Coordinates of C-alpha atoms in Angstrom, one line a residue:
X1 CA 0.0 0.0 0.0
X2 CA 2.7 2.5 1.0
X3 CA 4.2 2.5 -2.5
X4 CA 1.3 2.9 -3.8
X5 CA 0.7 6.6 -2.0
X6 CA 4.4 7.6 -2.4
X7 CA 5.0 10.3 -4.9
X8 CA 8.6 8.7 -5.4
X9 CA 9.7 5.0 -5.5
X10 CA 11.2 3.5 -2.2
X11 CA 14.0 1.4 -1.5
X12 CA 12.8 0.4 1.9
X13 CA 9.9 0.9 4.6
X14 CA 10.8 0.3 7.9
X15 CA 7.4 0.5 10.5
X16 CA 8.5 2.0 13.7
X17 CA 4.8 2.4 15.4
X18 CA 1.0 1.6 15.6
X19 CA -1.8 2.5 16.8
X20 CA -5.3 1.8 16.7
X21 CA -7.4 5.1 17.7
X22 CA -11.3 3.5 17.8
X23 CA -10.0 1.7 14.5
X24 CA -8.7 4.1 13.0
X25 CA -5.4 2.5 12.4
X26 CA -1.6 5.0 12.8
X27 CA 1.7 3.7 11.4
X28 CA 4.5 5.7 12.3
X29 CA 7.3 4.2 9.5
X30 CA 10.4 5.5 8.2
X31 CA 11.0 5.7 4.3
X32 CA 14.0 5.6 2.3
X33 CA 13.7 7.0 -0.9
X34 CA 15.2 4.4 -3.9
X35 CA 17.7 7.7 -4.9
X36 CA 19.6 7.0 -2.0
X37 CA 18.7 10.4 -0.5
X38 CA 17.9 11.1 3.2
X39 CA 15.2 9.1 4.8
X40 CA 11.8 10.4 5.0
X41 CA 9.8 10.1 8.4
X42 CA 6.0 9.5 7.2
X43 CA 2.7 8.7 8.9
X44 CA 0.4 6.3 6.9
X45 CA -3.5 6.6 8.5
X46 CA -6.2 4.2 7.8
X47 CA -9.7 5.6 7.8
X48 CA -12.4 3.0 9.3
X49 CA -15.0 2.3 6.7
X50 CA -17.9 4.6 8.3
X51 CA -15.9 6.9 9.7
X52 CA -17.9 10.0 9.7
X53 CA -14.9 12.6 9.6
X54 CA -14.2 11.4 6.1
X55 CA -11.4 9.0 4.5
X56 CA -8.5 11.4 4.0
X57 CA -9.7 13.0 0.4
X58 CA -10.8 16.1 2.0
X59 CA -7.9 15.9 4.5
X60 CA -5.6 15.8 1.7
X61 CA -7.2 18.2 -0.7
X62 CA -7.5 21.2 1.6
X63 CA -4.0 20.4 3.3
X64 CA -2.7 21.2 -0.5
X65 CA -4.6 24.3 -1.4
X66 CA -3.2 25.3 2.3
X67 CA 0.3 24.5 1.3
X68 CA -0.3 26.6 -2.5
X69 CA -1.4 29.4 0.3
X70 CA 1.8 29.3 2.3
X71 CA 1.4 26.9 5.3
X72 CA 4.0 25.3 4.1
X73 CA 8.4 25.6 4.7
X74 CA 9.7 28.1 5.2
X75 CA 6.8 29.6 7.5
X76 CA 6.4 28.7 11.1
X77 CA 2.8 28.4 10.6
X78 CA 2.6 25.2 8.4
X79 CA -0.4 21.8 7.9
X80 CA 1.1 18.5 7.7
X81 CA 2.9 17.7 3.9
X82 CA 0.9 15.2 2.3
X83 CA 2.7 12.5 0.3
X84 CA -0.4 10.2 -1.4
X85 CA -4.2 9.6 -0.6
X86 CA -6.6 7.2 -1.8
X87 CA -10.0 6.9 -0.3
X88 CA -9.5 5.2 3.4
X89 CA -5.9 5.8 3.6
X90 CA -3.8 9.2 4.1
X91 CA 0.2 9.2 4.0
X92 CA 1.4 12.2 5.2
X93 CA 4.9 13.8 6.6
X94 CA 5.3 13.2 10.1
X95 CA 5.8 16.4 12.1
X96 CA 8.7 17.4 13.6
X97 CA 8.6 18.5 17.4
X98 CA 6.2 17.0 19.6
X99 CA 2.3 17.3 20.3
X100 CA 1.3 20.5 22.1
X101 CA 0.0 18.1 24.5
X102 CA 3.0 17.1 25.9
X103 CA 4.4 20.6 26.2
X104 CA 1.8 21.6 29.1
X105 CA 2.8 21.7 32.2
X106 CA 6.9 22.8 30.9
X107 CA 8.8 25.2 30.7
X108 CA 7.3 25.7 27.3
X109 CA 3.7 25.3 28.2
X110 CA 3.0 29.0 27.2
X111 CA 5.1 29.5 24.6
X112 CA 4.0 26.6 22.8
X113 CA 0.3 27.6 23.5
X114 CA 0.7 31.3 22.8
X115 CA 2.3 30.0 18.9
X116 CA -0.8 27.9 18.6
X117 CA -2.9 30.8 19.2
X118 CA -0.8 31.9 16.2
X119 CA -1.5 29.4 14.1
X120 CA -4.8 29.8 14.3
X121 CA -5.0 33.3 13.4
X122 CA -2.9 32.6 10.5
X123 CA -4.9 29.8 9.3
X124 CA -8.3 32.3 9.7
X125 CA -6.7 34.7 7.2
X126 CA -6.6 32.1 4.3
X127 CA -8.4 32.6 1.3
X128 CA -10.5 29.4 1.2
X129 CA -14.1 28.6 0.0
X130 CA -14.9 25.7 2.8
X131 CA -18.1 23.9 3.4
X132 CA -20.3 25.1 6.3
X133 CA -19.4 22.8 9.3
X134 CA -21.9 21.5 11.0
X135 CA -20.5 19.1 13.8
X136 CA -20.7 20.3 16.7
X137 CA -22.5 23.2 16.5
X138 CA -26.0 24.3 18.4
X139 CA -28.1 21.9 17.0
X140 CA -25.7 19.5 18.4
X141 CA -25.6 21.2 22.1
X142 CA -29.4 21.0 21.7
X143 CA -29.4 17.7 21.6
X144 CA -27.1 17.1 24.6
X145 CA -28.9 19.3 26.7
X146 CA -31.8 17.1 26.1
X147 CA -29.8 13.7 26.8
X148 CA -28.5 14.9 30.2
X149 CA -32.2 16.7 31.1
X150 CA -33.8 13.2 30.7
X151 CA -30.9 10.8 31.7
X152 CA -31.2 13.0 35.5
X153 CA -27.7 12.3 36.7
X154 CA -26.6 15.7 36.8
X155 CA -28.2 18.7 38.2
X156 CA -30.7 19.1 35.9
X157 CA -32.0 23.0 37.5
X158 CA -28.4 24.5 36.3
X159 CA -27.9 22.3 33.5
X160 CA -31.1 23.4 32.1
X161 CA -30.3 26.8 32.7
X162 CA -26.7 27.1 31.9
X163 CA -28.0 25.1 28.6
X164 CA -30.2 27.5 27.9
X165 CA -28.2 30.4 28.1
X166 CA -25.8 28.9 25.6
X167 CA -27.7 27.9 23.3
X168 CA -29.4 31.7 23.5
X169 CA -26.4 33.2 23.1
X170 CA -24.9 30.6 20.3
X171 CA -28.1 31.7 18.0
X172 CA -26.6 35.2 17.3
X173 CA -25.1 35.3 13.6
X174 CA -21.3 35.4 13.3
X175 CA -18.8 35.9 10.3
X176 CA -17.6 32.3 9.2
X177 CA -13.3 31.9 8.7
X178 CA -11.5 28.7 8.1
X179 CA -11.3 26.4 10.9
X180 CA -9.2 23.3 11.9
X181 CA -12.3 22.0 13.4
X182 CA -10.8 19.8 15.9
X183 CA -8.2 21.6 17.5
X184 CA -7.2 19.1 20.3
X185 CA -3.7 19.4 22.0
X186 CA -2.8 16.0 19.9
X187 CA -3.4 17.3 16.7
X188 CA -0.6 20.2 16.5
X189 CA 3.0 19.8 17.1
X190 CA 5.4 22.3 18.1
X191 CA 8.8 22.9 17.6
X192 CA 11.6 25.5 19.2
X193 CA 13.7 27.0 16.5
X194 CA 16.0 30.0 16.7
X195 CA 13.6 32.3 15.0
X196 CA 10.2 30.9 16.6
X197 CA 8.0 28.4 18.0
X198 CA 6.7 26.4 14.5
X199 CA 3.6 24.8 14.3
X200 CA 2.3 22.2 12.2
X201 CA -1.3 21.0 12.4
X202 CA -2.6 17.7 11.2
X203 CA -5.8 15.6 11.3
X204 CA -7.1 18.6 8.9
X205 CA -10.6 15.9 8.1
X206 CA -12.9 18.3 9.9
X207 CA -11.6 22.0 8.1
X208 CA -14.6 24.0 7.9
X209 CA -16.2 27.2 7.8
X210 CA -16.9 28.3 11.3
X211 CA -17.2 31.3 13.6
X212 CA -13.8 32.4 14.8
X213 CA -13.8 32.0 17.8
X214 CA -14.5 28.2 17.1
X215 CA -11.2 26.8 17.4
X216 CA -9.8 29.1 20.0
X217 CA -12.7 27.6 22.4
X218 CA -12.2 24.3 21.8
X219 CA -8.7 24.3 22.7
X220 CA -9.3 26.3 25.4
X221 CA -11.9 24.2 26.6
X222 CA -9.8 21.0 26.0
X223 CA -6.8 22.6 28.0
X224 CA -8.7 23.4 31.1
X225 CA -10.6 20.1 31.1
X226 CA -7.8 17.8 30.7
X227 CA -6.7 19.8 33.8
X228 CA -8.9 18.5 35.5
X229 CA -7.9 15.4 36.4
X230 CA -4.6 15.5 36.9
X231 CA -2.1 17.3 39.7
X232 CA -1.4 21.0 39.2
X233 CA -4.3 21.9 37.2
X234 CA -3.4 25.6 36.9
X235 CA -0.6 24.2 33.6
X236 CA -3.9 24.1 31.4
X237 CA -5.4 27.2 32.6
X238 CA -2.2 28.8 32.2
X239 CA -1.8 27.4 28.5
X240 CA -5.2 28.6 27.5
X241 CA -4.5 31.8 28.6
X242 CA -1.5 31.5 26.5
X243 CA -3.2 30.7 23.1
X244 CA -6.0 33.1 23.5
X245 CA -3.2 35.6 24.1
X246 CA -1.5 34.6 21.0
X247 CA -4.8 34.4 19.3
X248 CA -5.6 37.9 20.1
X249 CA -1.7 39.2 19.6
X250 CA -1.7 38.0 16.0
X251 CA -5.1 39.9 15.5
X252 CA -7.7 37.1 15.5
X253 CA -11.0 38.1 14.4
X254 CA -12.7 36.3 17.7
X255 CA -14.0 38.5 21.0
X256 CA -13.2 36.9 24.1
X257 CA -16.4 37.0 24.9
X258 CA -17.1 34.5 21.9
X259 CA -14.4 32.4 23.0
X260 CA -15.3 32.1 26.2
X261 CA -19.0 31.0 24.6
X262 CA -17.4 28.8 22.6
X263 CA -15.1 27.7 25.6
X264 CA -18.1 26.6 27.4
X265 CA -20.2 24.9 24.1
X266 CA -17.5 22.2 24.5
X267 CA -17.7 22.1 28.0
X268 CA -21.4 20.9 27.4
X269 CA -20.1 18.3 25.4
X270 CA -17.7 17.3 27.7
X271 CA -20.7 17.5 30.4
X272 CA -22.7 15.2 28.2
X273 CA -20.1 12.7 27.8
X274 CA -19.0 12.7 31.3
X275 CA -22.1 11.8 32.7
X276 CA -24.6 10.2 29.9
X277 CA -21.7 8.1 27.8
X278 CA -19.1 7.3 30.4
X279 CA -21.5 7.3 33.6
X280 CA -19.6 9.4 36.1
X281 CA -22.0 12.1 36.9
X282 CA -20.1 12.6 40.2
X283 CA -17.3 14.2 37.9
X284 CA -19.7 16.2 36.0
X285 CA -21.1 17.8 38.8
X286 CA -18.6 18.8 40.6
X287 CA -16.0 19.5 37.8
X288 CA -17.6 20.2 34.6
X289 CA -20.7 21.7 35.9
X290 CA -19.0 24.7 37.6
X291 CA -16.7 25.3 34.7
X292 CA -19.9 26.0 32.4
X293 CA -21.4 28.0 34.9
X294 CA -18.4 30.0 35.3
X295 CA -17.3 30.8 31.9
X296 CA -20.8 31.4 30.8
X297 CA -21.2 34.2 33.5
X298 CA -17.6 35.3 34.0
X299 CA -16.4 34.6 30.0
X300 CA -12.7 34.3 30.5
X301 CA -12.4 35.5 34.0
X302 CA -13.1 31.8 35.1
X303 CA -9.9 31.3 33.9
X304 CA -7.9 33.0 36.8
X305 CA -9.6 31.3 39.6

């Protein structure tokens, strides 16, 4: 299959690591071009057959017209290089650095964040003509605001009306810009150079239109919650405060008051997977819960307590 997807032929593959993400299957390989040239470290990712995020055409194609745009070397701002596609199966260059996961909590927590917030401003500036994207918008936080009403594990008084609130304040019109659509910690490495923090994003299936402050939300959101559960909690806040400063430095579009919106749509869904699909309404009540509340009535505020 690999040769297939390379653009060049190969003298040797040698598989180094795999995973399998919900069956989505990762192989991390190493590829030695037949001219003799340096080796090429690649990523080969196999779709599952109804996976609803797509089967790596759409990845590839926008992740090219980004590239013909710039995000590409020499910027810092860059998308994964894609070698080959074929429906179910994306090869792709695998990034340099390491996730932005991995950087919270470190000396470079911030910095790492703040260069995110970066990216993201620098992809919104693009010149695309993207599809509307739908996942994960109101009509979804609708329907998880009924799931948790009726399920009853959680404090259904302030879930009802923290979810209404949101979804109030959701329904007002905003300018769409390109968006990643998925902008976990796992899906952008970073990298310390001399002249800057570079950035690569990948996982590019879900690159839509959206609202601007989409992205910056989400990460924010996923930051904090992550957080969470683990010992010195204040790392995430401290990286989210981080890439909305970056975000904002490098003139994103967004408000903080719409990121902080959007900040607490995917706490919601984290609320609704918390305590309807993983059962632990304990955790959702006395974690999740209070984090909605607070950045629906404090917007980013609830970030410095």
């Amino acid at each position: 299959m690999i040769e297939s997807l390379l653009p060049w032929p190969a003298a040797d593959v040698i598989e180094q690591e795999h995973h399998d993400r919900r069956g989505t299957l990762i192989t991390m390989m190493l590829v030695r071009p037949a001219d003799g040239t340096r080796p090429q470290p690649m990523v080969l990712k196999q779709y599952r057959p109804d996976d609803e995020e797509g089967d790596g055409t759409w990845a590839a194609d926008v992740g090219r017209r980004l590239e013909q745009l710039g995000m590409c070397a020499p910027a810092l701002d860059r998308v994964a290089l894609t070698h080959g596609v074929r429906p179910g199966a994306l090869l792709c260059e695998r990034a340099p650095g390491e996730s932005w996961r991995r950087t919270v909590g470190t000396e470079q927590g911030v910095s790492a964040a703040h260069a995110v917030g970066r990216w993201v401003a620098t992809l919104q500036r693009q010149p695309l003509h993207l599809p509307e994207g739908t996942r994960r918008g109101p009509a979804d936080t609708q329907r998880q605001l009924g799931a948790l009403l009726q399920d009853g594990a959680v404090d259904t008084a302030r879930v009802r009306a923290a979810g209404e609130h949101l979804l109030q304040e959701l329904a007002a019109p905003q300018p769409r810009v390109p968006s990643h659509g998925n902008l976990h910690p796992d899906n952008l490495f970073v990298h310390e150079q001399a002249r800057g923090v570079l950035v690569i994003a990948i996982d590019l299936d879900t690159v839509a239109a959206r609202e601007s402050a989409y992205d910056v939300g989400y990460g924010v959101a996923q930051l904090v919650i992550r957080s969470l559960r683990r010992p010195g909690r204040e790392h995430g806040r401290c990286a989210a405060r981080g890439l909305i400063d970056g975000y904002l430095e490098h003139r994103g579009a967004a408000t903080p008051e719409r990121i902080a919106l959007q900040a607490a749509r995917a706490v919601m869904q984290a609320l609704y997977y918390e305590a309807v699909s993983m059962r632990q309404p304990r955790r959702a009540n006395a974690e999740y819960l209070p984090l909605l509340e607070g950045l629906l009535d404090h917007g980013l505020g609830a970030l410095q307590s």
